[in-house]
Coordinates of C-alpha atoms in Angstrom, one line a residue:
X1247 CA 78.0 -54.7 4.8
X1248 CA 81.4 -53.0 4.5
X1249 CA 81.9 -49.4 5.6
X1250 CA 81.2 -47.9 2.2
X1251 CA 77.8 -49.8 2.0
X1252 CA 76.9 -48.7 5.5
X1253 CA 77.6 -45.0 4.6
X1254 CA 75.5 -45.2 1.5
X1255 CA 72.7 -46.8 3.5
X1256 CA 72.7 -43.8 5.9
X1257 CA 72.7 -41.4 2.9
X1258 CA 69.7 -43.2 1.4
X1259 CA 67.9 -42.9 4.7
X1260 CA 68.7 -39.2 4.9
X1261 CA 70.9 -39.5 7.9
X1262 CA 74.1 -37.6 8.8
X1263 CA 77.0 -39.9 9.3
X1264 CA 80.6 -40.1 10.7
X1265 CA 83.2 -42.4 9.3
X1266 CA 85.7 -43.1 12.2
X1267 CA 88.9 -44.9 11.3
X1268 CA 92.4 -45.1 12.8
X1269 CA 95.6 -44.1 11.1
X1270 CA 96.3 -45.8 7.8
X1271 CA 92.7 -47.1 7.4
X1272 CA 92.1 -45.3 4.1
X1273 CA 89.6 -42.7 5.2
X1274 CA 90.4 -40.4 2.3
X1275 CA 89.9 -43.3 -0.1
X1276 CA 86.4 -43.9 1.4
X1277 CA 85.6 -40.2 1.1
X1278 CA 86.5 -40.2 -2.6
X1279 CA 84.5 -43.5 -3.1
X1280 CA 81.4 -41.9 -1.4
X1281 CA 81.7 -38.7 -3.5
X1282 CA 81.9 -40.7 -6.7
X1283 CA 78.9 -42.8 -5.8
X1284 CA 76.8 -39.8 -4.8
X1285 CA 77.7 -38.1 -8.1
X1286 CA 76.7 -41.2 -10.0
X1287 CA 73.3 -41.4 -8.2
X1288 CA 72.7 -37.6 -8.3
X1289 CA 74.5 -36.1 -11.2
X1290 CA 72.7 -32.8 -11.0
X1291 CA 73.1 -32.2 -7.3
X1292 CA 75.9 -30.1 -5.9
X1293 CA 78.4 -31.5 -3.4
X1294 CA 80.6 -29.5 -1.0
X1295 CA 83.7 -31.2 0.4
X1296 CA 85.7 -29.3 3.0
X1297 CA 89.1 -30.1 4.5
X1298 CA 91.7 -28.6 6.7
X1299 CA 94.6 -27.7 4.3
X1300 CA 95.0 -26.7 0.7
X1301 CA 97.2 -29.7 0.1
X1302 CA 94.2 -32.0 1.0
X1303 CA 92.0 -29.9 -1.2
X1304 CA 94.3 -30.5 -4.1
X1305 CA 94.5 -34.2 -3.5
X1306 CA 90.7 -34.7 -3.4
X1307 CA 90.2 -32.4 -6.4
X1308 CA 92.7 -34.5 -8.4
X1309 CA 90.9 -37.8 -7.5
X1310 CA 87.4 -36.5 -8.3
X1311 CA 87.1 -33.9 -11.1
X1312 CA 83.4 -33.0 -11.5
X1313 CA 81.7 -29.7 -12.2
X1314 CA 79.2 -30.1 -9.3
X1315 CA 81.9 -30.9 -6.7
X1316 CA 83.3 -27.9 -4.8
X1317 CA 86.4 -28.9 -2.8
X1318 CA 87.7 -26.1 -0.5
X1319 CA 89.0 -25.3 2.9
X1320 CA 86.4 -24.6 5.6
X1321 CA 87.2 -20.9 5.9
X1322 CA 86.9 -20.3 2.2
X1323 CA 83.7 -22.3 2.0
X1324 CA 82.0 -20.3 4.8
X1325 CA 83.2 -17.0 3.6
X1326 CA 81.9 -17.8 0.1
X1327 CA 78.4 -18.4 1.6
X1328 CA 78.2 -15.2 3.8
X1329 CA 80.3 -12.6 1.9
X1330 CA 77.3 -11.5 -0.3
X1331 CA 75.3 -10.5 2.8
X1332 CA 77.3 -7.4 3.7
X1333 CA 74.5 -5.6 5.5
X1334 CA 74.1 -8.7 7.9
X1335 CA 77.9 -9.0 8.3
X1336 CA 78.2 -5.3 9.3
X1337 CA 75.3 -5.6 11.8
X1338 CA 76.8 -8.8 13.3
X1339 CA 80.2 -7.2 13.6
X1340 CA 78.7 -4.2 15.4
X1341 CA 76.9 -6.5 17.9
X1342 CA 79.9 -8.7 18.4
X1343 CA 82.3 -5.7 18.9
X1344 CA 80.0 -3.9 21.3
X1345 CA 79.4 -7.1 23.4
X1346 CA 81.6 -6.6 26.5
X1347 CA 81.6 -10.4 27.1
X1348 CA 83.0 -11.1 23.6
X1349 CA 86.8 -10.7 23.8
X1350 CA 87.4 -12.0 20.2
X1351 CA 86.0 -8.9 18.4
X1352 CA 87.6 -5.7 19.7
X1353 CA 88.6 -2.3 18.2
X1354 CA 90.7 0.5 19.7
X1355 CA 87.5 2.5 20.1
X1356 CA 86.5 3.2 23.7
X1357 CA 82.8 4.0 22.9
X1358 CA 80.4 1.6 21.3
X1359 CA 80.5 1.6 17.5
X1360 CA 77.7 1.9 14.9
X1361 CA 77.4 0.6 11.4
X1362 CA 78.9 3.9 10.2
X1363 CA 82.2 2.7 11.6
X1364 CA 82.6 0.5 8.5
X1365 CA 83.3 2.7 5.5
X1366 CA 83.6 -0.1 2.9
X1367 CA 82.7 -3.7 2.2
X1368 CA 84.1 -6.2 4.7
X1369 CA 86.8 -8.3 3.1
X1370 CA 88.5 -11.6 4.3
X1371 CA 92.2 -11.4 4.2
X1372 CA 95.2 -13.5 5.3
X1373 CA 96.5 -10.3 6.9
X1374 CA 95.8 -9.6 10.5
X1375 CA 92.3 -8.3 11.4
X1376 CA 91.8 -4.6 11.1
X1377 CA 88.2 -3.6 11.7
X1378 CA 88.9 0.1 10.9
X1379 CA 90.1 -1.0 7.4
X1380 CA 87.1 -3.3 7.1
X1381 CA 89.3 -6.4 7.2
X1382 CA 88.7 -9.7 9.0
X1383 CA 91.0 -12.7 9.0
X1384 CA 91.1 -16.4 9.5
X1385 CA 89.8 -16.6 13.1
X1386 CA 86.9 -14.1 12.7
X1387 CA 85.4 -15.9 9.7
X1388 CA 84.4 -18.9 11.6
X1389 CA 83.0 -17.0 14.6
X1390 CA 81.2 -14.6 12.4
X1391 CA 79.7 -17.4 10.3
X1392 CA 78.5 -19.2 13.4
X1393 CA 76.8 -16.0 14.6
X1394 CA 75.1 -15.3 11.2
X1395 CA 73.9 -18.9 10.7
X1396 CA 72.4 -18.9 14.2
X1397 CA 70.6 -15.7 13.7
X1398 CA 69.5 -15.9 10.1
X1399 CA 67.4 -19.0 9.0
X1400 CA 67.6 -17.7 5.4
X1401 CA 71.4 -18.5 5.3
X1402 CA 70.6 -22.1 6.3
X1403 CA 68.0 -22.3 3.6
X1404 CA 70.4 -20.8 1.0
X1405 CA 73.2 -23.2 1.9
X1406 CA 70.9 -26.3 1.8
X1407 CA 69.4 -25.1 -1.5
X1408 CA 72.9 -24.9 -3.0
X1409 CA 74.4 -28.1 -1.6
X1410 CA 72.5 -31.3 -0.9
X1411 CA 75.6 -33.1 0.4
X1412 CA 78.3 -31.6 2.6
X1413 CA 81.3 -33.7 3.5
X1414 CA 83.9 -32.7 6.1
X1415 CA 87.3 -34.4 5.9
X1416 CA 89.5 -34.5 9.1
X1417 CA 86.5 -33.4 11.1
X1418 CA 88.4 -33.6 14.4
X1419 CA 90.5 -30.6 13.3
X1420 CA 87.4 -28.5 12.6
X1421 CA 86.5 -25.8 15.1
X1422 CA 83.5 -26.4 17.3
X1423 CA 81.8 -23.3 15.8
X1424 CA 81.7 -25.0 12.4
X1425 CA 80.3 -28.3 13.8
X1426 CA 77.5 -26.2 15.5
X1427 CA 76.7 -24.6 12.1
X1428 CA 76.2 -27.9 10.4
X1429 CA 74.5 -29.9 13.2
X1430 CA 72.6 -27.3 15.1
X1431 CA 72.0 -24.0 13.3
X1432 CA 71.2 -25.6 9.9
X1433 CA 68.4 -27.6 11.5
X1434 CA 66.4 -24.4 11.4
X1435 CA 65.9 -25.2 7.8
X1436 CA 63.7 -28.2 6.8
X1437 CA 65.3 -28.5 3.4
X1438 CA 67.2 -31.7 2.5
X1439 CA 70.9 -31.9 3.1
X1440 CA 73.2 -34.7 4.3
X1441 CA 76.3 -33.9 6.4
X1442 CA 79.0 -36.5 6.4
X1443 CA 82.2 -36.4 8.6
X1444 CA 85.4 -38.3 8.1
X1445 CA 88.3 -38.5 10.6
X1446 CA 89.8 -39.9 13.7
X1447 CA 89.4 -38.4 17.2
X1448 CA 92.7 -39.9 18.2
X1449 CA 94.4 -37.7 15.6
X1450 CA 92.9 -34.5 17.0
X1451 CA 96.3 -32.7 17.5
X1452 CA 95.2 -29.1 17.0
X1453 CA 93.9 -27.2 20.1
X1454 CA 91.4 -25.3 18.1
X1455 CA 89.8 -28.4 16.7
X1456 CA 86.6 -29.9 18.1
X1457 CA 88.3 -33.3 18.8
X1458 CA 85.2 -35.4 18.7
X1459 CA 81.5 -35.2 18.1
X1460 CA 80.4 -37.7 20.8
X1461 CA 77.5 -35.6 22.0
X1462 CA 75.9 -35.6 18.5
X1463 CA 76.4 -39.4 18.3
X1464 CA 74.7 -39.8 21.6
X1465 CA 71.6 -37.8 20.7
X1466 CA 71.4 -39.6 17.3
X1467 CA 72.1 -36.5 15.2
X1468 CA 74.9 -38.4 13.5
X1469 CA 75.3 -42.2 12.8
X1470 CA 78.8 -43.6 13.3
X1471 CA 80.5 -46.1 10.9
X1472 CA 83.8 -47.6 12.1
X1473 CA 86.6 -48.5 9.8
X1474 CA 88.9 -51.0 11.6
X1475 CA 91.3 -52.2 8.9
X1476 CA 94.8 -50.7 8.7
X1477 CA 96.5 -50.6 5.3
X1478 CA 99.7 -48.8 6.2
X1479 CA 101.3 -50.1 9.3
X1480 CA 103.1 -53.4 9.9
X1481 CA 101.8 -55.7 12.6
X1482 CA 104.1 -54.5 15.4
X1483 CA 103.1 -50.9 14.8
X1484 CA 99.4 -51.8 14.7
X1485 CA 99.8 -53.6 18.1
X1486 CA 101.6 -50.6 19.6
X1487 CA 99.0 -48.2 18.2
X1488 CA 96.2 -50.2 19.7
X1489 CA 97.8 -49.9 23.1
X1490 CA 98.1 -46.1 22.7
X1491 CA 94.5 -45.5 21.6
X1492 CA 92.2 -44.2 24.4
X1493 CA 88.9 -45.1 22.6
X1494 CA 87.1 -48.3 21.6
X1495 CA 88.6 -48.6 18.1
X1496 CA 91.0 -51.5 17.8
X1497 CA 92.6 -51.8 14.4
X1498 CA 93.4 -55.0 12.6
X1499 CA 95.6 -55.6 9.5
X1500 CA 94.0 -55.2 6.1
X1501 CA 92.5 -58.3 4.5
X1502 CA 93.4 -56.9 1.1
X1503 CA 96.4 -58.7 -0.2
X1504 CA 97.3 -55.6 -2.3
X1505 CA 97.4 -53.3 0.7
X1506 CA 100.8 -51.6 1.2
X1507 CA 101.4 -53.4 4.6
X1508 CA 100.9 -56.8 3.0
X1509 CA 103.6 -59.1 1.6
X1510 CA 102.9 -62.4 0.0
X1511 CA 99.4 -62.6 1.4
X1512 CA 100.4 -61.8 5.1
X1513 CA 100.9 -58.6 7.0
X1514 CA 104.5 -57.3 7.4
X1515 CA 105.9 -57.6 10.9
X1516 CA 108.0 -54.4 10.9
X1517 CA 110.2 -53.4 13.9
X1518 CA 109.7 -51.2 17.0
X1519 CA 112.4 -49.9 19.3
X1520 CA 112.6 -47.6 22.3
X1521 CA 116.1 -46.3 22.7
X1522 CA 117.3 -44.0 25.4
X1523 CA 120.4 -42.2 26.7
X1524 CA 121.5 -39.6 29.4
X1525 CA 123.2 -37.7 26.6
X1526 CA 121.1 -35.8 24.1
X1527 CA 124.0 -35.8 21.6
X1528 CA 123.7 -39.6 21.4
X1529 CA 120.9 -39.1 18.9
X1530 CA 123.4 -38.7 16.1
X1531 CA 125.1 -41.9 17.3
X1532 CA 121.7 -43.7 17.1
X1533 CA 121.0 -42.4 13.6
X1534 CA 124.4 -43.8 12.5
X1535 CA 123.6 -47.1 14.1
X1536 CA 120.2 -47.3 12.4
X1537 CA 121.8 -46.9 9.0
X1538 CA 118.6 -45.4 7.5
X1539 CA 118.8 -43.1 4.5
X1540 CA 117.4 -39.7 5.8
X1541 CA 118.4 -37.8 2.6
X1542 CA 115.8 -36.5 0.1
X1543 CA 115.7 -38.5 -3.1
X1544 CA 115.3 -36.1 -6.1
X1545 CA 114.1 -38.9 -8.3
X1546 CA 111.4 -40.5 -6.1
X1547 CA 110.8 -37.0 -4.5
X1548 CA 110.7 -38.7 -1.1
X1549 CA 112.7 -39.4 2.0
X1550 CA 113.0 -43.0 3.1
X1551 CA 113.4 -42.0 6.7
X1552 CA 112.2 -39.0 8.8
X1553 CA 113.2 -37.6 12.1
X1554 CA 110.1 -36.2 13.9
X1555 CA 110.6 -33.4 16.5
X1556 CA 107.9 -31.6 18.4
X1557 CA 108.7 -28.0 17.4
X1558 CA 110.3 -25.9 14.6
X1559 CA 112.6 -24.5 17.2
X1560 CA 114.1 -27.9 18.0
X1561 CA 114.7 -28.3 14.2
X1562 CA 116.0 -24.8 13.4
X1563 CA 119.6 -25.6 14.4
X1564 CA 119.7 -29.0 12.7
X1565 CA 118.2 -27.7 9.5
X1566 CA 120.2 -24.5 9.4
X1567 CA 117.8 -21.5 9.8
X1568 CA 118.3 -20.5 13.5
X1569 CA 118.7 -16.8 12.9
X1570 CA 115.5 -16.5 11.0
X1571 CA 113.6 -18.5 13.6
X1572 CA 114.9 -16.2 16.4
X1573 CA 113.8 -13.1 14.5
X1574 CA 110.2 -14.4 14.2
X1575 CA 109.9 -16.2 17.5
X1576 CA 112.3 -14.6 20.1
X1577 CA 112.3 -10.8 19.5
X1578 CA 112.1 -9.2 22.9
X1579 CA 112.2 -5.6 21.6
X1580 CA 108.8 -6.3 19.9
X1581 CA 107.6 -7.7 23.2
X1582 CA 108.7 -4.5 24.9
X1583 CA 106.9 -2.5 22.3
X1584 CA 103.7 -4.5 23.0
X1585 CA 104.2 -3.8 26.8
X1586 CA 104.2 -0.1 26.0
X1587 CA 101.1 -0.4 23.8
X1588 CA 99.3 -2.4 26.6
X1589 CA 100.3 0.4 29.1
X1590 CA 98.8 3.1 26.9
X1591 CA 95.6 1.1 26.4
X1592 CA 95.1 0.1 30.1
X1593 CA 95.7 3.7 31.3
X1594 CA 93.5 5.2 28.5
X1595 CA 96.3 7.5 27.4
X1596 CA 95.0 9.5 24.4
X1597 CA 98.1 11.6 23.7
X1598 CA 98.9 12.1 20.0
X1599 CA 102.3 10.5 19.5
X1600 CA 102.1 10.6 15.7
X1601 CA 105.1 12.9 15.4
X1602 CA 107.2 11.1 18.0
X1603 CA 109.7 8.3 17.7
X1604 CA 109.4 5.1 19.8
X1605 CA 112.3 6.3 21.9
X1606 CA 110.7 9.7 22.5
X1607 CA 107.4 8.0 23.6
X1608 CA 109.4 5.9 26.1
X1609 CA 111.1 9.1 27.4
X1610 CA 107.7 11.0 27.5
X1611 CA 106.0 8.3 29.5
X1612 CA 108.9 8.0 32.0
X1613 CA 108.8 11.7 33.0
X1614 CA 107.7 12.1 36.6
X1615 CA 107.4 8.4 37.3
X1616 CA 109.2 6.5 40.0
X1617 CA 109.3 3.0 41.5
X1618 CA 106.3 0.8 40.5
X1619 CA 104.9 3.2 38.0
X1620 CA 108.2 3.5 36.2
X1621 CA 108.7 -0.2 36.3
X1622 CA 105.5 -0.6 34.2
X1623 CA 107.0 1.1 31.3
X1624 CA 110.5 -0.4 31.6
X1625 CA 111.5 -3.7 29.9
X1626 CA 111.0 -6.9 31.9
X1627 CA 114.3 -8.6 33.0
X1628 CA 114.0 -11.0 30.0
X1629 CA 113.4 -8.1 27.6
X1630 CA 116.2 -6.1 29.2
X1631 CA 118.6 -9.0 28.8
X1632 CA 117.8 -9.2 25.0
X1633 CA 118.1 -5.4 24.7
X1634 CA 121.5 -5.4 26.4
X1635 CA 122.7 -8.1 23.9
X1636 CA 121.3 -6.2 20.9
X1637 CA 122.0 -2.5 21.6
X1638 CA 122.3 -1.5 18.0
X1639 CA 118.9 -3.1 17.2
X1640 CA 117.3 -1.3 20.1
X1641 CA 118.8 2.0 19.0
X1642 CA 117.4 1.5 15.5
X1643 CA 113.9 0.7 17.0
X1644 CA 113.9 3.8 19.1
X1645 CA 114.6 6.0 16.1
X1646 CA 111.5 4.6 14.2
X1647 CA 108.3 6.7 14.1
X1648 CA 106.1 5.5 16.9
X1649 CA 103.1 5.3 14.5
X1650 CA 105.0 2.8 12.3
X1651 CA 106.7 0.7 15.0
X1652 CA 103.6 0.3 17.1
X1653 CA 102.0 -1.7 14.2
X1654 CA 105.0 -3.9 13.8
X1655 CA 104.4 -7.5 14.8
X1656 CA 106.1 -10.9 14.3
X1657 CA 104.9 -14.4 14.6
X1658 CA 106.7 -17.6 13.7
X1659 CA 103.8 -18.5 11.4
X1660 CA 104.8 -15.6 9.2
X1661 CA 108.0 -17.5 8.6
X1662 CA 107.2 -21.2 8.8
X1663 CA 103.5 -21.3 7.8
X1664 CA 103.4 -24.1 5.2
X1665 CA 99.7 -24.5 4.5
X1666 CA 100.3 -23.0 1.0
X1667 CA 102.6 -25.2 -1.0
X1668 CA 103.0 -23.3 -4.3
X1669 CA 102.9 -19.7 -5.6
X1670 CA 99.4 -19.9 -6.9
X1671 CA 98.2 -20.9 -3.4
X1672 CA 100.0 -17.8 -2.0
X1673 CA 97.3 -15.6 -3.4
X1674 CA 94.5 -17.5 -1.7
X1675 CA 93.3 -16.8 1.8
X1676 CA 95.0 -18.4 4.8
X1677 CA 98.7 -18.1 4.1
X1678 CA 100.3 -16.2 7.0
X1679 CA 103.7 -15.7 5.5
X1680 CA 104.6 -12.0 5.4
X1681 CA 105.4 -10.2 2.1
X1682 CA 109.2 -10.5 2.5
X1683 CA 109.0 -14.3 3.2
X1684 CA 106.6 -14.7 0.3
X1685 CA 109.0 -12.9 -2.0
X1686 CA 111.9 -15.0 -0.9
X1687 CA 109.8 -18.2 -1.6
X1688 CA 109.1 -16.8 -5.0
X1689 CA 112.9 -16.3 -5.7
X1690 CA 113.8 -19.8 -4.4
X1691 CA 110.9 -21.4 -6.4
X1692 CA 112.2 -19.8 -9.6
X1693 CA 115.7 -21.1 -8.8
X1694 CA 114.2 -24.6 -8.2
X1695 CA 112.4 -24.6 -11.5
X1696 CA 115.6 -23.7 -13.3
X1697 CA 117.7 -26.3 -11.4
X1698 CA 115.1 -29.1 -12.2
X1699 CA 115.0 -28.2 -15.9
X1700 CA 111.4 -26.9 -15.9
X1701 CA 112.3 -24.1 -18.3
X1702 CA 108.8 -23.4 -19.5
X1703 CA 107.5 -22.8 -16.0
X1704 CA 110.7 -20.9 -15.2
X1705 CA 110.1 -18.5 -18.0
X1706 CA 106.5 -18.1 -17.1
X1707 CA 107.3 -17.2 -13.5
X1708 CA 110.1 -14.8 -14.4
X1709 CA 108.3 -13.4 -17.5
X1710 CA 111.9 -13.2 -18.9
X1711 CA 112.5 -13.4 -22.7
X1712 CA 115.7 -15.1 -23.9
X1713 CA 116.4 -14.2 -27.6
X1714 CA 120.1 -15.1 -28.0
X1715 CA 122.8 -17.5 -27.0
X1716 CA 124.5 -14.8 -25.1
X1717 CA 121.3 -14.1 -23.3
X1718 CA 121.2 -17.8 -22.2
X1719 CA 124.7 -17.6 -21.0
X1720 CA 123.9 -14.5 -19.0
X1721 CA 120.8 -16.1 -17.5
X1722 CA 122.8 -19.2 -16.4
X1723 CA 125.4 -16.9 -14.8
X1724 CA 122.7 -14.9 -13.0
X1725 CA 121.0 -18.1 -11.7
X1726 CA 124.3 -19.6 -10.6
X1727 CA 124.9 -16.5 -8.6
X1728 CA 121.5 -17.1 -6.9
X1729 CA 122.2 -20.8 -6.3
X1730 CA 125.8 -20.5 -5.0
X1731 CA 125.2 -17.5 -2.7
X1732 CA 128.1 -17.9 -0.4
X1733 CA 127.7 -15.5 2.5
X1734 CA 125.5 -13.0 0.6
X1735 CA 122.7 -11.5 2.6
X1736 CA 119.0 -11.8 1.8
X1737 CA 119.0 -8.1 0.9
X1738 CA 121.8 -8.6 -1.7
X1739 CA 119.9 -11.6 -3.3
X1740 CA 116.6 -9.7 -3.4
X1741 CA 118.3 -6.8 -5.2
X1742 CA 120.3 -9.1 -7.5
X1743 CA 117.2 -11.0 -8.5
X1744 CA 115.4 -7.7 -9.2
X1745 CA 118.2 -6.1 -11.2
X1746 CA 118.7 -9.2 -13.3
X1747 CA 114.9 -9.5 -14.1
X1748 CA 114.7 -12.8 -12.3
X1749 CA 112.2 -11.7 -9.7
X1750 CA 111.0 -8.1 -9.6
X1751 CA 110.3 -6.2 -6.3
X1752 CA 106.6 -5.5 -6.4
X1753 CA 104.4 -2.9 -4.6
X1754 CA 103.5 -5.3 -1.8
X1755 CA 107.1 -5.9 -0.8
X1756 CA 107.9 -2.1 -1.1
X1757 CA 105.0 -1.4 1.2
X1758 CA 106.2 -4.1 3.6
X1759 CA 109.7 -2.6 3.7
X1760 CA 108.2 0.8 4.5
X1761 CA 105.6 -0.3 7.1
X1762 CA 107.6 -3.1 8.7
X1763 CA 111.1 -1.7 8.3
X1764 CA 112.2 -3.1 11.7
X1765 CA 111.4 -6.7 10.6
X1766 CA 112.6 -6.2 7.0
X1767 CA 116.0 -4.9 8.2
X1768 CA 116.5 -7.8 10.6
X1769 CA 115.7 -10.4 8.0
X1770 CA 117.6 -8.6 5.2
X1771 CA 120.9 -8.9 7.1
X1772 CA 120.6 -12.7 7.5
X1773 CA 122.6 -14.9 5.0
X1774 CA 120.4 -16.0 2.1
X1775 CA 121.8 -19.5 2.6
X1776 CA 119.6 -19.7 5.8
X1777 CA 116.5 -19.0 3.8
X1778 CA 117.5 -21.7 1.2
X1779 CA 117.8 -24.2 4.1
X1780 CA 114.4 -23.1 5.4
X1781 CA 112.8 -23.5 1.9
X1782 CA 114.1 -27.0 1.6
X1783 CA 112.8 -27.8 5.1
X1784 CA 109.3 -26.5 4.4
X1785 CA 109.2 -28.3 1.0
X1786 CA 109.9 -31.6 2.8
X1787 CA 113.3 -32.0 1.3
X1788 CA 115.2 -32.5 4.6
X1789 CA 115.4 -35.3 7.1
X1790 CA 113.3 -33.3 9.6
X1791 CA 109.6 -32.7 10.2
X1792 CA 107.6 -31.4 13.1
X1793 CA 105.3 -34.0 14.6
X1794 CA 102.2 -32.0 13.8
X1795 CA 103.1 -31.5 10.2
X1796 CA 103.7 -35.2 9.6
X1797 CA 99.9 -36.0 10.1
X1798 CA 98.6 -37.5 6.9
X1799 CA 102.0 -38.6 5.6
X1800 CA 103.9 -41.9 5.8
X1801 CA 107.6 -43.0 5.6
X1802 CA 109.3 -46.3 5.5
X1803 CA 111.4 -45.6 8.6
X1804 CA 110.4 -43.2 11.4
X1805 CA 112.6 -41.8 14.2
X1806 CA 110.5 -40.1 16.9
X1807 CA 112.4 -37.7 19.3
X1808 CA 110.5 -37.3 22.5
X1809 CA 111.6 -33.8 23.7
X1810 CA 109.0 -31.2 24.5
X1811 CA 111.5 -28.4 23.8
X1812 CA 110.1 -26.4 26.7
X1813 CA 106.6 -26.4 25.4
X1814 CA 104.5 -26.9 28.5
X1815 CA 101.4 -28.1 26.5
X1816 CA 103.2 -31.4 26.2
X1817 CA 104.8 -33.8 28.7
X1818 CA 106.2 -37.1 27.5
X1819 CA 107.0 -38.4 30.9
X1820 CA 103.3 -37.9 31.8
X1821 CA 102.4 -39.8 28.6
X1822 CA 104.3 -42.9 29.8
X1823 CA 103.2 -42.6 33.4
X1824 CA 99.5 -41.7 32.5
X1825 CA 99.7 -38.8 34.9
X1826 CA 99.6 -35.0 35.1
X1827 CA 97.1 -32.4 33.8
X1828 CA 94.4 -34.1 31.7
X1829 CA 94.7 -31.7 28.7
X1830 CA 98.5 -32.0 28.6
X1831 CA 98.3 -35.8 28.9
X1832 CA 95.7 -36.0 26.1
X1833 CA 97.7 -33.8 23.7
X1834 CA 100.8 -35.9 24.4
X1835 CA 99.0 -39.2 23.8
X1836 CA 97.5 -38.0 20.5
X1837 CA 100.7 -36.6 19.1
X1838 CA 102.6 -39.7 20.0
X1839 CA 100.0 -41.9 18.4
X1840 CA 100.2 -39.8 15.2
X1841 CA 104.0 -40.1 15.1
X1842 CA 104.1 -43.8 15.6
X1843 CA 101.5 -44.5 12.9
X1844 CA 103.4 -42.7 10.1
X1845 CA 105.6 -45.9 9.9
X1846 CA 105.5 -48.3 6.9
X1847 CA 108.4 -50.5 8.0
X1848 CA 110.5 -49.6 11.1
X1849 CA 109.9 -47.3 14.1
X1850 CA 112.5 -46.1 16.6
X1851 CA 111.6 -43.8 19.5
X1852 CA 114.4 -41.8 21.2
X1853 CA 114.0 -40.6 24.8
X1854 CA 116.5 -38.5 26.6
X1855 CA 117.1 -39.4 30.3
X1856 CA 114.0 -41.4 31.1
X1857 CA 113.1 -42.4 34.6
X1858 CA 112.9 -46.1 35.6
X1859 CA 109.1 -45.8 35.6
X1860 CA 109.2 -44.5 32.0
X1861 CA 111.4 -47.4 31.0
X1862 CA 109.1 -49.9 32.6
X1863 CA 106.1 -48.6 30.7
X1864 CA 108.1 -48.6 27.5
X1865 CA 108.8 -52.3 28.0
X1866 CA 105.1 -52.9 28.4
X1867 CA 104.3 -51.0 25.1
X1868 CA 107.3 -51.9 22.9
X1869 CA 108.2 -55.3 24.4
X1870 CA 111.1 -55.9 26.9
X1871 CA 113.5 -57.0 24.1
X1872 CA 112.9 -53.8 22.2
X1873 CA 113.8 -51.3 25.0
X1874 CA 117.6 -50.6 25.2
X1875 CA 120.1 -47.9 26.2
X1876 CA 122.0 -46.6 23.2
X1877 CA 125.2 -47.8 25.0
X1878 CA 124.0 -51.4 25.3

């Protein structure tokens, strides 16, 4: 029996199952195949299919379009199940918040809360959690769902009544709390429901993910089906990937002559290289030597080659959005503000500062303090260094009302979150972009529609009416001014787009400007050209990608840059030497495996300044003849 037949056999026996398959094995194809067969055999039964990103939701939805199939992200699926039970949600939140051992659910209240604390229905929002505003976000939905399913058997009955088949794609990225719901809490109900998982534990590259479900396989709660064939990678990549895997799965080339990695009935060979240098700048020399086309092709809408770096920070300079990245990831004045907030909380200071500025609060707290006590409310050396280099910015922050500035926060996900790929998705739960970044995406998306000649969509997004030739000319001029921005700032472009009716400033952006004026002003002064560069990067139209984002994609030619960028969660030397902290080693192994297996033709790995031990291991993995200095 092939894998599909094995899965259907488990379904017919009423058994939960796991399809495990390495990179390029066609797991999503198998998922779609199973869904179609289940629909054919049970046309009136409802099926739920959950996955990690909205892009994957879209892909599966397009392949199988059926009224009884609900394809969604895990967060949205669980919230849809529990949201109607507001009484139980409120009771659960009160218990979780009042539990001193539970650090995930906390309010600013010092005394235990009651159900009266919540004045309205609880809502799920992409904004940060605010219990006083009856708002929970991404992280709380899963923990709350787990708590409710564990406590209320009726929820398990309701879910099993609604869905007879629940399939989880990329299961390894799913949080442990979700796996517990499906494989432990739902067993409280005796009703029929099959749970099917699809994925690869070797591609578990997100820390919040469960990684594997070995314990459920061992106690026979789930039956495993292994898919060994590889349809994507050439022979040399498959050989390398098998050396990198740390489990028992050993892949083999596809036997399907129509598979992408087959040519004239045999598997492609491909190439693998490990190149190194003591000079980081030699990376550009290597790219020239390779002769690959890294540019985005507007016709095929693909890049033939991709350079994979570990972090967005490593890419920001190359792609041209460094100032924006620094605002969202390296603002030490915000860190200092957080230091003050922590001091107030830890010392239970209840003073009403609502009529004070941030600067006045600092002065007030400093009165009468010396030595160590004063040190606690002063900036750290790193924060002070940033402040010294940004005196005007610090002066502006000190003049802000404390009640406003204390709520200001920045996170790089507000800038570079790319789980939502189009404007319609922006209104769904999960996007962490802030309102200003969303607005800038909207402007640039409108410009993109005009540039690519999609005038119907363009007019729909702008709600602009063109009734004359002169109106068309004026529109072209207005758009040209948004395309060729020169050194105009983001603020200038936002105002121009509003005044010309291209993209109006809405209430949400107005509120953001008022409530997050510190962030707004910083971003507003950055050249709009930097945002255009960021937009192209997030849309996949540059040579660069982070190693995490590339999971699930494939390219003809792949250049992997092994540089941890100061991120201590990864250590590529430890990867080659099989040493160091277990968690760091495991992360490094898995991200490297994911990177190498994106390749359809040729793979090159660049390592800056490797030790002789690293080079020796590279020769073992890549072959002696494929390991060379860039200067050889």
